[in-house]
Every structure is written in structure tokens, then in C-alpha cells.
Amino acid sequence: MAHEIVLSHEFVEFIPNELKERTLYISYTYCTVLHKCCCGCGREVVTPLSPAGWKLIFDGKTVSLYPSIGNWNLPCQSHYSITNNRVVWAPKWTQKQNANDRAREPRIKKQYKKG
């Protein structure tokens, strides 16, 4: 998975039924970014945009998506970030790292709701 992958992006209202490889579909209407997993397994990856979730940066030419995408529920277990339309591969997380991250999510969402 260390090969370089450059993605394209499309701003859409509705996500198409058939997703193209290496394409990010961005729906501001539904605050969602969807793409096929960058490892090539073909699974769909959904990243909901929210102050407590993923953030999208569009610089007029490329997009970046933060934080990283850890596909822990997929067989591939791929982990990467998307910066300026490029996939940046990250190490797989241990079970302990996954558990810590999952335990942190409700606290972040609760903290955001208070704000």
C-alpha cells in the first residue's frame, strides 16, 4: 500500500450509485464525503463532515480531509489521510489504539454539543 495515489474530487448533491475508483464525492448538502477505499479493496468509505468528525479543506484546486481515515471495520484495515488530493499512508493501529479512539469519540461529541 505504499504506492502513491492521487485522487480526483467531485462536488455533488447526491452520491452516485456507482462510485469511480480514486474519486472523492463531496456533498455539502448532506455533509458527507464518500469514496472507494484507497487500498483497492473496493469497499465504500463514508466520512461525515462535522465539527466533531471529519473536516474538509478545499483550496480552490485540491481537497484535504482530516483526521486520518482508519478503516478498522473493513477486512483491509487500511489507514491513510488525504492531503491535497494525495493519499498519505499511515501505520495500522493496534487494538488498544482503536479502543482508545472509540472511547474518545463520545467525549468529543458531547463536548461539541455543550459548546
mmCIF file of N, CA, C and O in Angstrom, residues 26-107:
data_model
loop_
_atom_site.group_PDB
_atom_site.id
_atom_site.type_symbol
_atom_site.label_atom_id
_atom_site.label_comp_id
_atom_site.label_asym_id
_atom_site.label_seq_id
_atom_site.Cartn_x
_atom_site.Cartn_y
_atom_site.Cartn_z
ATOM 1 N N ILE A 26 -18.083 14.658 -2.797
ATOM 2 C CA ILE A 26 -18.292 15.584 -1.693
ATOM 3 C C ILE A 26 -19.678 16.192 -1.807
ATOM 4 O O ILE A 26 -19.982 16.871 -2.788
ATOM 5 N N SER A 27 -20.520 15.932 -0.813
ATOM 6 C CA SER A 27 -21.856 16.513 -0.768
ATOM 7 C C SER A 27 -21.939 17.457 0.423
ATOM 8 O O SER A 27 -22.032 17.011 1.567
ATOM 9 N N TYR A 28 -21.895 18.760 0.130
ATOM 10 C CA TYR A 28 -22.070 19.739 1.206
ATOM 11 C C TYR A 28 -23.511 19.711 1.713
ATOM 12 O O TYR A 28 -23.762 19.928 2.886
ATOM 13 N N THR A 29 -24.445 19.408 0.818
ATOM 14 C CA THR A 29 -25.852 19.333 1.203
ATOM 15 C C THR A 29 -26.046 18.354 2.348
ATOM 16 O O THR A 29 -26.783 18.613 3.289
ATOM 17 N N TYR A 30 -25.379 17.207 2.266
ATOM 18 C CA TYR A 30 -25.525 16.159 3.271
ATOM 19 C C TYR A 30 -24.292 16.010 4.163
ATOM 20 O O TYR A 30 -24.181 15.037 4.908
ATOM 21 N N CYS A 31 -23.380 16.980 4.079
ATOM 22 C CA CYS A 31 -22.172 16.994 4.931
ATOM 23 C C CYS A 31 -21.477 15.638 4.942
ATOM 24 O O CYS A 31 -21.168 15.077 5.998
ATOM 25 N N THR A 32 -21.217 15.110 3.754
ATOM 26 C CA THR A 32 -20.656 13.770 3.627
ATOM 27 C C THR A 32 -19.626 13.714 2.504
ATOM 28 O O THR A 32 -19.807 14.343 1.467
ATOM 29 N N VAL A 33 -18.574 12.948 2.730
ATOM 30 C CA VAL A 33 -17.603 12.630 1.689
ATOM 31 C C VAL A 33 -17.583 11.115 1.575
ATOM 32 O O VAL A 33 -17.512 10.411 2.583
ATOM 33 N N LEU A 34 -17.661 10.609 0.359
ATOM 34 C CA LEU A 34 -17.692 9.167 0.134
ATOM 35 C C LEU A 34 -16.674 8.819 -0.941
ATOM 36 O O LEU A 34 -16.493 9.590 -1.893
ATOM 37 N N HIS A 35 -16.011 7.689 -0.777
ATOM 38 C CA HIS A 35 -15.072 7.208 -1.788
ATOM 39 C C HIS A 35 -14.883 5.708 -1.628
ATOM 40 O O HIS A 35 -15.276 5.135 -0.614
ATOM 41 N N LYS A 36 -14.292 5.083 -2.651
ATOM 42 C CA LYS A 36 -13.893 3.683 -2.523
ATOM 43 C C LYS A 36 -12.571 3.656 -1.761
ATOM 44 O O LYS A 36 -11.714 4.518 -1.956
ATOM 45 N N CYS A 37 -12.421 2.683 -0.903
ATOM 46 C CA CYS A 37 -11.218 2.566 -0.088
ATOM 47 C C CYS A 37 -9.976 2.669 -0.976
ATOM 48 O O CYS A 37 -9.907 2.056 -2.058
ATOM 49 N N CYS A 38 -9.015 3.428 -0.525
ATOM 50 C CA CYS A 38 -7.816 3.700 -1.313
ATOM 51 C C CYS A 38 -6.877 2.503 -1.441
ATOM 52 O O CYS A 38 -5.980 2.508 -2.277
ATOM 53 N N CYS A 39 -7.094 1.453 -0.640
ATOM 54 C CA CYS A 39 -6.239 0.267 -0.739
ATOM 55 C C CYS A 39 -6.565 -0.563 -1.980
ATOM 56 O O CYS A 39 -5.785 -1.406 -2.377
ATOM 57 N N GLY A 40 -7.734 -0.304 -2.574
ATOM 58 C CA GLY A 40 -8.136 -1.048 -3.761
ATOM 59 C C GLY A 40 -9.109 -2.172 -3.478
ATOM 60 O O GLY A 40 -9.498 -2.903 -4.389
ATOM 61 N N CYS A 41 -9.532 -2.339 -2.225
ATOM 62 C CA CYS A 41 -10.456 -3.434 -1.882
ATOM 63 C C CYS A 41 -11.857 -3.211 -2.448
ATOM 64 O O CYS A 41 -12.657 -4.138 -2.496
ATOM 65 N N GLY A 42 -12.169 -1.966 -2.847
ATOM 66 C CA GLY A 42 -13.459 -1.680 -3.466
ATOM 67 C C GLY A 42 -14.575 -1.325 -2.505
ATOM 68 O O GLY A 42 -15.673 -0.995 -2.933
ATOM 69 N N ARG A 43 -14.326 -1.387 -1.207
ATOM 70 C CA ARG A 43 -15.364 -1.046 -0.224
ATOM 71 C C ARG A 43 -15.601 0.452 -0.186
ATOM 72 O O ARG A 43 -14.691 1.248 -0.403
ATOM 73 N N GLU A 44 -16.849 0.843 0.115
ATOM 74 C CA GLU A 44 -17.189 2.256 0.235
ATOM 75 C C GLU A 44 -16.783 2.777 1.608
ATOM 76 O O GLU A 44 -16.973 2.104 2.616
ATOM 77 N N VAL A 45 -16.227 3.979 1.622
ATOM 78 C CA VAL A 45 -15.806 4.623 2.866
ATOM 79 C C VAL A 45 -16.582 5.932 2.979
ATOM 80 O O VAL A 45 -16.530 6.774 2.084
ATOM 81 N N VAL A 46 -17.313 6.076 4.076
ATOM 82 C CA VAL A 46 -18.118 7.271 4.329
ATOM 83 C C VAL A 46 -17.452 8.078 5.440
ATOM 84 O O VAL A 46 -17.142 7.530 6.492
ATOM 85 N N THR A 47 -17.247 9.359 5.196
ATOM 86 C CA THR A 47 -16.684 10.239 6.209
ATOM 87 C C THR A 47 -17.633 11.422 6.384
ATOM 88 O O THR A 47 -17.648 12.345 5.563
ATOM 89 N N PRO A 48 -18.462 11.399 7.429
ATOM 90 C CA PRO A 48 -19.387 12.506 7.676
ATOM 91 C C PRO A 48 -18.624 13.748 8.141
ATOM 92 O O PRO A 48 -17.731 13.654 8.985
ATOM 93 N N LEU A 49 -18.962 14.885 7.564
ATOM 94 C CA LEU A 49 -18.321 16.144 7.937
ATOM 95 C C LEU A 49 -19.069 16.766 9.102
ATOM 96 O O LEU A 49 -20.290 16.875 9.077
ATOM 97 N N SER A 50 -18.324 17.151 10.135
ATOM 98 C CA SER A 50 -18.928 17.825 11.287
ATOM 99 C C SER A 50 -17.814 18.392 12.149
ATOM 100 O O SER A 50 -16.665 17.947 12.045
ATOM 101 N N PRO A 51 -18.131 19.344 13.012
ATOM 102 C CA PRO A 51 -17.098 19.877 13.899
ATOM 103 C C PRO A 51 -16.485 18.804 14.801
ATOM 104 O O PRO A 51 -15.331 18.921 15.201
ATOM 105 N N ALA A 52 -17.236 17.754 15.096
ATOM 106 C CA ALA A 52 -16.724 16.677 15.940
ATOM 107 C C ALA A 52 -16.245 15.486 15.117
ATOM 108 O O ALA A 52 -15.828 14.473 15.673
ATOM 109 N N GLY A 53 -16.307 15.589 13.792
ATOM 110 C CA GLY A 53 -15.905 14.489 12.921
ATOM 111 C C GLY A 53 -14.832 14.934 11.946
ATOM 112 O O GLY A 53 -13.887 15.612 12.322
ATOM 113 N N TRP A 54 -15.005 14.578 10.678
ATOM 114 C CA TRP A 54 -14.019 14.944 9.672
ATOM 115 C C TRP A 54 -14.231 16.374 9.208
ATOM 116 O O TRP A 54 -15.341 16.895 9.201
ATOM 117 N N LYS A 55 -13.131 16.973 8.791
ATOM 118 C CA LYS A 55 -13.138 18.327 8.254
ATOM 119 C C LYS A 55 -12.549 18.286 6.856
ATOM 120 O O LYS A 55 -11.565 17.583 6.612
ATOM 121 N N LEU A 56 -13.141 19.034 5.965
ATOM 122 C CA LEU A 56 -12.695 19.092 4.585
ATOM 123 C C LEU A 56 -12.138 20.476 4.311
ATOM 124 O O LEU A 56 -12.757 21.481 4.686
ATOM 125 N N ILE A 57 -10.987 20.522 3.672
ATOM 126 C CA ILE A 57 -10.411 21.792 3.238
ATOM 127 C C ILE A 57 -10.335 21.758 1.716
ATOM 128 O O ILE A 57 -9.760 20.823 1.136
ATOM 129 N N PHE A 58 -10.912 22.754 1.079
ATOM 130 C CA PHE A 58 -10.839 22.913 -0.373
ATOM 131 C C PHE A 58 -10.093 24.205 -0.634
ATOM 132 O O PHE A 58 -10.530 25.282 -0.225
ATOM 133 N N ASP A 59 -8.951 24.118 -1.299
ATOM 134 C CA ASP A 59 -8.129 25.305 -1.532
ATOM 135 C C ASP A 59 -8.366 25.932 -2.907
ATOM 136 O O ASP A 59 -7.596 26.772 -3.355
ATOM 137 N N GLY A 60 -9.433 25.512 -3.561
ATOM 138 C CA GLY A 60 -9.733 26.008 -4.903
ATOM 139 C C GLY A 60 -9.243 25.074 -5.989
ATOM 140 O O GLY A 60 -9.657 25.183 -7.139
ATOM 141 N N LYS A 61 -8.361 24.147 -5.622
ATOM 142 C CA LYS A 61 -7.828 23.198 -6.594
ATOM 143 C C LYS A 61 -7.828 21.769 -6.068
ATOM 144 O O LYS A 61 -8.150 20.841 -6.784
ATOM 145 N N THR A 62 -7.432 21.597 -4.795
ATOM 146 C CA THR A 62 -7.354 20.255 -4.202
ATOM 147 C C THR A 62 -8.144 20.213 -2.907
ATOM 148 O O THR A 62 -8.514 21.247 -2.360
ATOM 149 N N VAL A 63 -8.367 18.990 -2.415
ATOM 150 C CA VAL A 63 -9.050 18.821 -1.137
ATOM 151 C C VAL A 63 -8.163 18.026 -0.179
ATOM 152 O O VAL A 63 -7.341 17.219 -0.595
ATOM 153 N N SER A 64 -8.352 18.321 1.102
ATOM 154 C CA SER A 64 -7.710 17.572 2.177
ATOM 155 C C SER A 64 -8.806 17.204 3.161
ATOM 156 O O SER A 64 -9.773 17.951 3.340
ATOM 157 N N LEU A 65 -8.668 16.052 3.776
ATOM 158 C CA LEU A 65 -9.674 15.534 4.698
ATOM 159 C C LEU A 65 -8.964 15.142 5.990
ATOM 160 O O LEU A 65 -7.990 14.385 5.965
ATOM 161 N N TYR A 66 -9.437 15.685 7.115
ATOM 162 C CA TYR A 66 -8.821 15.428 8.418
ATOM 163 C C TYR A 66 -9.881 15.014 9.411
ATOM 164 O O TYR A 66 -10.989 15.533 9.343
ATOM 165 N N PRO A 67 -9.589 14.160 10.382
ATOM 166 C CA PRO A 67 -8.328 13.464 10.622
ATOM 167 C C PRO A 67 -8.145 12.304 9.648
ATOM 168 O O PRO A 67 -8.893 12.180 8.666
ATOM 169 N N SER A 68 -7.217 11.426 9.957
ATOM 170 C CA SER A 68 -6.957 10.281 9.081
ATOM 171 C C SER A 68 -8.170 9.354 9.040
ATOM 172 O O SER A 68 -9.053 9.412 9.889
ATOM 173 N N ILE A 69 -8.161 8.506 8.038
ATOM 174 C CA ILE A 69 -9.247 7.544 7.835
ATOM 175 C C ILE A 69 -8.717 6.165 8.203
ATOM 176 O O ILE A 69 -7.805 5.652 7.556
ATOM 177 N N GLY A 70 -9.264 5.604 9.261
ATOM 178 C CA GLY A 70 -8.882 4.262 9.698
ATOM 179 C C GLY A 70 -10.035 3.318 9.420
ATOM 180 O O GLY A 70 -11.079 3.422 10.044
ATOM 181 N N ASN A 71 -9.850 2.438 8.476
ATOM 182 C CA ASN A 71 -10.916 1.512 8.068
ATOM 183 C C ASN A 71 -10.865 0.235 8.905
ATOM 184 O O ASN A 71 -10.699 -0.862 8.401
ATOM 185 N N TRP A 72 -11.033 0.427 10.215
ATOM 186 C CA TRP A 72 -10.872 -0.688 11.154
ATOM 187 C C TRP A 72 -11.970 -1.727 11.028
ATOM 188 O O TRP A 72 -11.768 -2.878 11.424
ATOM 189 N N ASN A 73 -13.130 -1.361 10.496
ATOM 190 C CA ASN A 73 -14.229 -2.318 10.349
ATOM 191 C C ASN A 73 -14.192 -3.046 9.011
ATOM 192 O O ASN A 73 -15.028 -3.901 8.752
ATOM 193 N N LEU A 74 -13.238 -2.700 8.157
ATOM 194 C CA LEU A 74 -13.105 -3.374 6.861
ATOM 195 C C LEU A 74 -12.028 -4.447 6.959
ATOM 196 O O LEU A 74 -11.097 -4.331 7.758
ATOM 197 N N PRO A 75 -12.123 -5.484 6.134
ATOM 198 C CA PRO A 75 -11.093 -6.536 6.174
ATOM 199 C C PRO A 75 -9.686 -6.004 5.896
ATOM 200 O O PRO A 75 -8.714 -6.503 6.451
ATOM 201 N N CYS A 76 -9.561 -4.955 5.075
ATOM 202 C CA CYS A 76 -8.245 -4.442 4.702
ATOM 203 C C CYS A 76 -7.545 -3.710 5.844
ATOM 204 O O CYS A 76 -6.314 -3.631 5.867
ATOM 205 N N GLN A 77 -8.310 -3.145 6.788
ATOM 206 C CA GLN A 77 -7.757 -2.408 7.926
ATOM 207 C C GLN A 77 -6.831 -1.263 7.478
ATOM 208 O O GLN A 77 -5.893 -0.905 8.178
ATOM 209 N N SER A 78 -7.077 -0.677 6.294
ATOM 210 C CA SER A 78 -6.203 0.381 5.796
ATOM 211 C C SER A 78 -6.339 1.648 6.631
ATOM 212 O O SER A 78 -7.354 1.894 7.280
ATOM 213 N N HIS A 79 -5.278 2.460 6.602
ATOM 214 C CA HIS A 79 -5.228 3.692 7.390
ATOM 215 C C HIS A 79 -4.467 4.731 6.559
ATOM 216 O O HIS A 79 -3.328 4.489 6.161
ATOM 217 N N TYR A 80 -5.105 5.853 6.291
ATOM 218 C CA TYR A 80 -4.483 6.882 5.459
ATOM 219 C C TYR A 80 -5.134 8.230 5.709
ATOM 220 O O TYR A 80 -6.197 8.328 6.289
ATOM 221 N N SER A 81 -4.444 9.273 5.262
ATOM 222 C CA SER A 81 -5.053 10.592 5.230
ATOM 223 C C SER A 81 -5.062 11.047 3.779
ATOM 224 O O SER A 81 -4.374 10.466 2.932
ATOM 225 N N ILE A 82 -5.845 12.070 3.539
ATOM 226 C CA ILE A 82 -5.930 12.646 2.204
ATOM 227 C C ILE A 82 -5.512 14.105 2.331
ATOM 228 O O ILE A 82 -6.164 14.884 3.025
ATOM 229 N N THR A 83 -4.401 14.437 1.690
ATOM 230 C CA THR A 83 -3.845 15.781 1.746
ATOM 231 C C THR A 83 -3.568 16.263 0.329
ATOM 232 O O THR A 83 -2.793 15.616 -0.394
ATOM 233 N N ASN A 84 -4.207 17.359 -0.035
ATOM 234 C CA ASN A 84 -4.039 17.921 -1.388
ATOM 235 C C ASN A 84 -4.259 16.867 -2.474
ATOM 236 O O ASN A 84 -3.458 16.724 -3.398
ATOM 237 N N ASN A 85 -5.355 16.114 -2.329
ATOM 238 C CA ASN A 85 -5.766 15.059 -3.266
ATOM 239 C C ASN A 85 -4.820 13.863 -3.298
ATOM 240 O O ASN A 85 -4.970 12.987 -4.130
ATOM 241 N N ARG A 86 -3.864 13.796 -2.401
ATOM 242 C CA ARG A 86 -2.918 12.678 -2.366
ATOM 243 C C ARG A 86 -3.172 11.822 -1.128
ATOM 244 O O ARG A 86 -3.429 12.341 -0.052
ATOM 245 N N VAL A 87 -3.069 10.525 -1.316
ATOM 246 C CA VAL A 87 -3.218 9.591 -0.201
ATOM 247 C C VAL A 87 -1.871 9.485 0.506
ATOM 248 O O VAL A 87 -0.836 9.248 -0.130
ATOM 249 N N VAL A 88 -1.905 9.695 1.810
ATOM 250 C CA VAL A 88 -0.712 9.560 2.638
ATOM 251 C C VAL A 88 -0.955 8.363 3.554
ATOM 252 O O VAL A 88 -1.821 8.407 4.431
ATOM 253 N N TRP A 89 -0.224 7.295 3.320
ATOM 254 C CA TRP A 89 -0.424 6.058 4.073
ATOM 255 C C TRP A 89 0.066 6.210 5.506
ATOM 256 O O TRP A 89 1.073 6.845 5.765
ATOM 257 N N ALA A 90 -0.662 5.627 6.421
ATOM 258 C CA ALA A 90 -0.323 5.674 7.845
ATOM 259 C C ALA A 90 -0.250 4.244 8.377
ATOM 260 O O ALA A 90 -0.843 3.329 7.804
ATOM 261 N N PRO A 91 0.439 4.047 9.491
ATOM 262 C CA PRO A 91 0.527 2.699 10.065
ATOM 263 C C PRO A 91 -0.828 2.219 10.573
ATOM 264 O O PRO A 91 -1.658 3.027 10.990
ATOM 265 N N LYS A 92 -1.009 0.907 10.511
ATOM 266 C CA LYS A 92 -2.208 0.328 11.124
ATOM 267 C C LYS A 92 -2.143 0.548 12.628
ATOM 268 O O LYS A 92 -1.056 0.614 13.197
ATOM 269 N N TRP A 93 -3.302 0.674 13.246
ATOM 270 C CA TRP A 93 -3.360 0.853 14.690
ATOM 271 C C TRP A 93 -3.500 -0.485 15.378
ATOM 272 O O TRP A 93 -4.070 -1.433 14.833
ATOM 273 N N THR A 94 -3.026 -0.529 16.603
ATOM 274 C CA THR A 94 -3.208 -1.719 17.430
ATOM 275 C C THR A 94 -4.647 -1.742 17.946
ATOM 276 O O THR A 94 -5.370 -0.744 17.872
ATOM 277 N N GLN A 95 -5.061 -2.868 18.509
ATOM 278 C CA GLN A 95 -6.399 -2.958 19.103
ATOM 279 C C GLN A 95 -6.553 -1.952 20.231
ATOM 280 O O GLN A 95 -7.616 -1.363 20.405
ATOM 281 N N LYS A 96 -5.490 -1.720 20.982
ATOM 282 C CA LYS A 96 -5.547 -0.762 22.083
ATOM 283 C C LYS A 96 -5.741 0.661 21.549
ATOM 284 O O LYS A 96 -6.531 1.425 22.098
ATOM 285 N N GLN A 97 -5.046 1.021 20.481
ATOM 286 C CA GLN A 97 -5.218 2.348 19.881
ATOM 287 C C GLN A 97 -6.656 2.523 19.374
ATOM 288 O O GLN A 97 -7.258 3.581 19.547
ATOM 289 N N ASN A 98 -7.190 1.485 18.738
ATOM 290 C CA ASN A 98 -8.580 1.540 18.261
ATOM 291 C C ASN A 98 -9.545 1.734 19.419
ATOM 292 O O ASN A 98 -10.463 2.547 19.349
ATOM 293 N N ALA A 99 -9.348 0.981 20.500
ATOM 294 C CA ALA A 99 -10.238 1.080 21.660
ATOM 295 C C ALA A 99 -10.156 2.473 22.286
ATOM 296 O O ALA A 99 -11.191 3.056 22.646
ATOM 297 N N ASN A 100 -8.954 3.019 22.402
ATOM 298 C CA ASN A 100 -8.798 4.366 22.952
ATOM 299 C C ASN A 100 -9.496 5.411 22.093
ATOM 300 O O ASN A 100 -10.133 6.327 22.602
ATOM 301 N N ASP A 101 -9.372 5.269 20.780
ATOM 302 C CA ASP A 101 -10.012 6.226 19.869
ATOM 303 C C ASP A 101 -11.538 6.124 19.955
ATOM 304 O O ASP A 101 -12.239 7.127 19.986
ATOM 305 N N ARG A 102 -12.045 4.905 20.020
ATOM 306 C CA ARG A 102 -13.504 4.729 20.124
ATOM 307 C C ARG A 102 -14.032 5.283 21.448
ATOM 308 O O ARG A 102 -15.123 5.835 21.508
ATOM 309 N N ALA A 103 -13.264 5.152 22.503
ATOM 310 C CA ALA A 103 -13.677 5.681 23.807
ATOM 311 C C ALA A 103 -13.656 7.210 23.805
ATOM 312 O O ALA A 103 -14.440 7.851 24.506
ATOM 313 N N ARG A 104 -12.798 7.795 23.012
ATOM 314 C CA ARG A 104 -12.657 9.249 22.933
ATOM 315 C C ARG A 104 -13.797 9.901 22.134
ATOM 316 O O ARG A 104 -14.214 11.018 22.425
ATOM 317 N N GLU A 105 -14.321 9.205 21.143
ATOM 318 C CA GLU A 105 -15.353 9.773 20.257
ATOM 319 C C GLU A 105 -16.565 10.326 20.997
ATOM 320 O O GLU A 105 -16.971 11.464 20.734
ATOM 321 N N PRO A 106 -17.189 9.577 21.920
ATOM 322 C CA PRO A 106 -18.359 10.127 22.614
ATOM 323 C C PRO A 106 -18.035 11.392 23.416
ATOM 324 O O PRO A 106 -18.848 12.308 23.483
ATOM 325 N N ARG A 107 -16.828 11.439 24.005
ATOM 326 C CA ARG A 107 -16.434 12.637 24.759
ATOM 327 C C ARG A 107 -16.329 13.850 23.843
ATOM 328 O O ARG A 107 -16.753 14.944 24.203
#
